[in-house]
Coordinates of C-alpha atoms in Angstrom, one line a residue:
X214 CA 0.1 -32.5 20.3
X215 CA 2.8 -33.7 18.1
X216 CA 6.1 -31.6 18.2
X217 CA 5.8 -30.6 15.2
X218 CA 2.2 -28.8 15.8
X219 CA 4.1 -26.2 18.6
X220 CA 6.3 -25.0 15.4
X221 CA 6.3 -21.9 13.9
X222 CA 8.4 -22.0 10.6
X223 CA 10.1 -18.3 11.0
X224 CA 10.4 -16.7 7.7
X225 CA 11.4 -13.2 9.2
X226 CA 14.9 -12.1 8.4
X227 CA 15.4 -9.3 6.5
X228 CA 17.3 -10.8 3.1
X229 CA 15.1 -13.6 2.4
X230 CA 14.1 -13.3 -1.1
X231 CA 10.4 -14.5 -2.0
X232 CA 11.6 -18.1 -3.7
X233 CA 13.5 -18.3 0.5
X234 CA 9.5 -17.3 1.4
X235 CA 8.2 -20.1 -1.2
X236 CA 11.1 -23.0 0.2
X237 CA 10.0 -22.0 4.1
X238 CA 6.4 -22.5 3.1
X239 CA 7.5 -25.6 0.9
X240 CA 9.2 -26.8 4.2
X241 CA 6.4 -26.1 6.5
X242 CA 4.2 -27.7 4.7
X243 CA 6.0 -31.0 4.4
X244 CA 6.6 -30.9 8.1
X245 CA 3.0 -30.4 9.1
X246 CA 4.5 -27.1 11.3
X247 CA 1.7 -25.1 13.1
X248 CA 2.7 -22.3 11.4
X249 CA 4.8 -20.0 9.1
X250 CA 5.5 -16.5 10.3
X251 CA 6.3 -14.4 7.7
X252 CA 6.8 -10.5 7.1
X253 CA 4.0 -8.6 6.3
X254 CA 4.6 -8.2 2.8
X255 CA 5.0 -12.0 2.3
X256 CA 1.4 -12.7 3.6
X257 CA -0.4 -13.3 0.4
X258 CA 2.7 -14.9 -1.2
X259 CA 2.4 -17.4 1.9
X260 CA -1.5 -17.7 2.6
X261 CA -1.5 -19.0 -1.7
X262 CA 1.4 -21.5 -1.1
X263 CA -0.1 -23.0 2.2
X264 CA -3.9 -22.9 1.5
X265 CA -5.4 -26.4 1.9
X266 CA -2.1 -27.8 4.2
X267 CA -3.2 -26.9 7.4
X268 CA -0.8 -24.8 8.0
X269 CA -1.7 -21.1 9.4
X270 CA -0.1 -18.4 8.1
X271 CA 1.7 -16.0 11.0
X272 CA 2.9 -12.3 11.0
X273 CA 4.0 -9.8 12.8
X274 CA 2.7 -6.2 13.4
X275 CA 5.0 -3.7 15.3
X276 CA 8.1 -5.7 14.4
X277 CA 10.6 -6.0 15.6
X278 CA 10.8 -2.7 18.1
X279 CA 7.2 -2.3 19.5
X280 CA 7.5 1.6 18.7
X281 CA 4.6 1.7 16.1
X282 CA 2.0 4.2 17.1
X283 CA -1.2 2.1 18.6
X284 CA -3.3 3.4 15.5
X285 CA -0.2 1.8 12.7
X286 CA -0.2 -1.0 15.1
X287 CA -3.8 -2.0 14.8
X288 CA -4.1 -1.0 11.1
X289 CA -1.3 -3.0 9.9
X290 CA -3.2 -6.0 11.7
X291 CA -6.2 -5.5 9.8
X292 CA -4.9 -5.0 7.1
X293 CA -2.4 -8.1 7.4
X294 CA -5.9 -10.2 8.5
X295 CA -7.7 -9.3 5.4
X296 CA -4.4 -10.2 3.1
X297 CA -4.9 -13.5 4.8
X298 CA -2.9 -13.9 8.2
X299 CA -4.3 -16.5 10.8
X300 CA -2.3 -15.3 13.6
X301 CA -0.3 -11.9 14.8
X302 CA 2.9 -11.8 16.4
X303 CA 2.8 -8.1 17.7
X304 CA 5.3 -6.0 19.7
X305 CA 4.3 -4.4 22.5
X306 CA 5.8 -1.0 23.5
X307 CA 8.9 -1.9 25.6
X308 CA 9.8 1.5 26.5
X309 CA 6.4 2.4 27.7
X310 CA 6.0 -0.7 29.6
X311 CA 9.7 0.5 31.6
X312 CA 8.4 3.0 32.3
X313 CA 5.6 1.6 33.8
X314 CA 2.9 3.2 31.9
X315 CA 0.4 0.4 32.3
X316 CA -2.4 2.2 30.5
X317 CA -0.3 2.6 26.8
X318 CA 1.0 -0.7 27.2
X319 CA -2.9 -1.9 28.1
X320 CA -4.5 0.2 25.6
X321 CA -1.7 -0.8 22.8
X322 CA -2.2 -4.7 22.9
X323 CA -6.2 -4.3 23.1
X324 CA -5.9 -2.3 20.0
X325 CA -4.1 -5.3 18.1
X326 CA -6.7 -7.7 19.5
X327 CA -9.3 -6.0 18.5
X328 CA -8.4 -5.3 14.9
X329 CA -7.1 -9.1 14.6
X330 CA -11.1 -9.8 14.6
X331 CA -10.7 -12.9 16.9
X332 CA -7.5 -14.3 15.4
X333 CA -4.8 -15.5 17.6
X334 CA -3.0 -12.8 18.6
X335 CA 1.0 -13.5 20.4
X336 CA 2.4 -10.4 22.4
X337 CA 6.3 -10.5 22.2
X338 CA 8.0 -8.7 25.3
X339 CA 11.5 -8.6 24.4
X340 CA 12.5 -9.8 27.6
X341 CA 16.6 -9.0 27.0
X342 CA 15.2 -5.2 27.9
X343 CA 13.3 -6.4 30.9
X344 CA 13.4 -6.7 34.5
X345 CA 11.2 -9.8 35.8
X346 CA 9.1 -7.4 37.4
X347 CA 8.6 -5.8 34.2
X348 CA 8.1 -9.3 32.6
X349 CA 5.4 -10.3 35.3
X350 CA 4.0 -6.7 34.7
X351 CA 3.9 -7.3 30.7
X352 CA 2.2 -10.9 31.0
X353 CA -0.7 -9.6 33.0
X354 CA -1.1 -6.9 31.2
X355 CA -1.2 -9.5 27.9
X356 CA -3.9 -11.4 29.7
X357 CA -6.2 -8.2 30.4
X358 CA -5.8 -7.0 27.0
X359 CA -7.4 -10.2 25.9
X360 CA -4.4 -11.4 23.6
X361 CA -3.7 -15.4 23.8
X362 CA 0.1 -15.8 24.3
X363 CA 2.6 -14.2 25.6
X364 CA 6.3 -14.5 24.1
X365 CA 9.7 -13.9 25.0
X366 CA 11.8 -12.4 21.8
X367 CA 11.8 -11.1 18.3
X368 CA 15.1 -13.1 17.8
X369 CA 16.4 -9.5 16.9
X370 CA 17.4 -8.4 20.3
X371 CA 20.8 -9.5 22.4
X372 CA 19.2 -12.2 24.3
X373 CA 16.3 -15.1 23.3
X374 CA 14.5 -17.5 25.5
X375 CA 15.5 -18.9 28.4
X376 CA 14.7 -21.3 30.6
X377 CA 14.0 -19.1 33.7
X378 CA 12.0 -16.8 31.5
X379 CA 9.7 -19.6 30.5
X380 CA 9.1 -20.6 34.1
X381 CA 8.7 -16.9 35.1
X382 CA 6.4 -15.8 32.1
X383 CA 4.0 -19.5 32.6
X384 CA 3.9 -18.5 36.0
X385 CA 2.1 -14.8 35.9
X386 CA -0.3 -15.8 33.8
X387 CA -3.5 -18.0 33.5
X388 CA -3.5 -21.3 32.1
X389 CA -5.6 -20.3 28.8
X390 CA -3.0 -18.0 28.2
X391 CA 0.0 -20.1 26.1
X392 CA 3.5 -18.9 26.3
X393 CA 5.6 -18.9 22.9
X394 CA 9.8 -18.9 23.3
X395 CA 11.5 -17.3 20.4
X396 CA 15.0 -16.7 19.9
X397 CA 17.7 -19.3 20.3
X398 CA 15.4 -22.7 19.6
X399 CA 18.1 -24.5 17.7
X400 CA 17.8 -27.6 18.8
X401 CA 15.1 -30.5 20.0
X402 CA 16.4 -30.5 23.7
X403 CA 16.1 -27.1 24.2
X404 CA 12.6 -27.4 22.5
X405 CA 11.7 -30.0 25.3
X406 CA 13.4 -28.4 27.9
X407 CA 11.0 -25.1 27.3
X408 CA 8.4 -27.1 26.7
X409 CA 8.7 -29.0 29.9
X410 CA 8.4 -25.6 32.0
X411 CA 5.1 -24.9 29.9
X412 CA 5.7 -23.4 26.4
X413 CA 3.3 -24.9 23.8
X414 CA 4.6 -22.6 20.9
X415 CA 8.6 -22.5 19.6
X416 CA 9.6 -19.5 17.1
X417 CA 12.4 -21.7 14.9
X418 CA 14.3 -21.4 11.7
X419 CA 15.7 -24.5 12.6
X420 CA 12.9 -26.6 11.7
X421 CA 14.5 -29.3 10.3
X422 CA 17.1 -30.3 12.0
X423 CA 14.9 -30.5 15.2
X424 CA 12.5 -32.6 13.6
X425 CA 15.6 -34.7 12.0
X426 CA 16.6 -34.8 15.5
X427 CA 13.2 -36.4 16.7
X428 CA 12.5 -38.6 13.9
X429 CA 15.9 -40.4 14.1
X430 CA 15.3 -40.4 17.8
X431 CA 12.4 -42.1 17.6
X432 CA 13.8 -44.7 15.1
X433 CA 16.2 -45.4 18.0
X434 CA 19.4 -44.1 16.5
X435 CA 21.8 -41.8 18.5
X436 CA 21.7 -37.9 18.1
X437 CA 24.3 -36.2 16.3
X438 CA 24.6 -33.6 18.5
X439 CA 22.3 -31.1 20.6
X440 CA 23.3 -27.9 18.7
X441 CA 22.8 -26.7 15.1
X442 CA 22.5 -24.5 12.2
X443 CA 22.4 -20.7 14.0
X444 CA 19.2 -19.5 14.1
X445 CA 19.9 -16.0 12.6
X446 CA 17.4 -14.1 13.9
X447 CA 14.2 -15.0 15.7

């Protein structure tokens, strides 16, 4: 899979105007991304500008605190599937899952499956609020809710993916379930670094420059550097 394929274009921060929405979709499309994930009222917007380039179109439901009442939660995902989203980024409940209530937590994710009518559906732990044994504990209870990734961040919170998380999260659970890092991919080494500890999906808003990065890599010329633009969110 090409890197460019384990890219999801974020389109999530809260002052993006829709002609910010049309540019991301513009971009993703000329980079051949997997995805765009966009907020739920830029679905349609998105779906229109990205029909016929192979590019899904990604949301999120329960975004970005995971506090959404299960019934909100499930009906926002329908009605974000019907609008035209391919995939759901949801929230699970982090304070329910601290507490160790494994039935809400359970219960909550199955909901979202369900109503995402066999669309890919990505549970986001917020892993800055989390022991590891809450992690492990939220990964399995991903898996057994039937949901096909599990992810580490919204981008919102004080911490995004790490490298330890990665290894941790691809660790509790089965290989058909995919881990997604979010939060903090700025740059093509720390793409491949995650990706070498088994993620297959990277939340980014800095899209470009790690695909600059690659493509002048593979022409054989010397990096700039290993950082850039802030991701701001996600």
């Amino acid at each position: 899979m090409s890197i460019a394929k384990m890219i999801d274009h974020s389109l999530l921060r809260p002052e993006l105007t829709l002609d910010d929405i049309k540019r991301g979709c513009e971009i993703a499309a000329r980079r051949e991304v997997a995805s765009v994930c966009v907020r739920p009222s830029d679905v349609e917007l998105a779906a229109a500008a990205l029909a016929g380039t192979g590019v899904l179109v990604g949301t999120v439901a329960g975004f970005p605190h995971g506090d959404t009442r299960t019934a909100i939660k499930a009906a926002e995902t329908r009605a974000l599937v019907e609008a035209g989203a391919d995939e759901i980024d949801m929230v699970l409940h982090i304070g329910r899952l601290r507490d160790g209530d494994t039935g809400y937590v359970l219960d909550d994710i199955a909901a979202v499956v369900a109503a995402a009518g066999g669309r890919v559906v990505k549970v986001i732990l917020e892993n800055a609020y989390l022991t590891d044994e809450e992690k492990t504990l939220g990964c399995r209870l991903t898996e057994q809710a039937g949901a096909h990734f599990v992810k580490t961040s919204t981008g919102f919170a004080p911490g995004g993916a790490t490298l330890a998380d990665i290894q941790l999260m691809r660790a509790a659970v089965s290989p058909h379930v995919q881990v997604k890092a979010a939060g903090g991919v700025r740059s093509l080494d720390t793409l491949l670094t995650l990706h070498e500890a088994g993620a297959t999906r990277f939340g980014a808003t800095a899209t470009e420059a790690i695909l600059d990065d690659l493509a002048a890599r593979e022409r054989g010329e010397l990096p700039a550097a290993t950082t850039s633009a802030a991701d701001g969110g996600y």
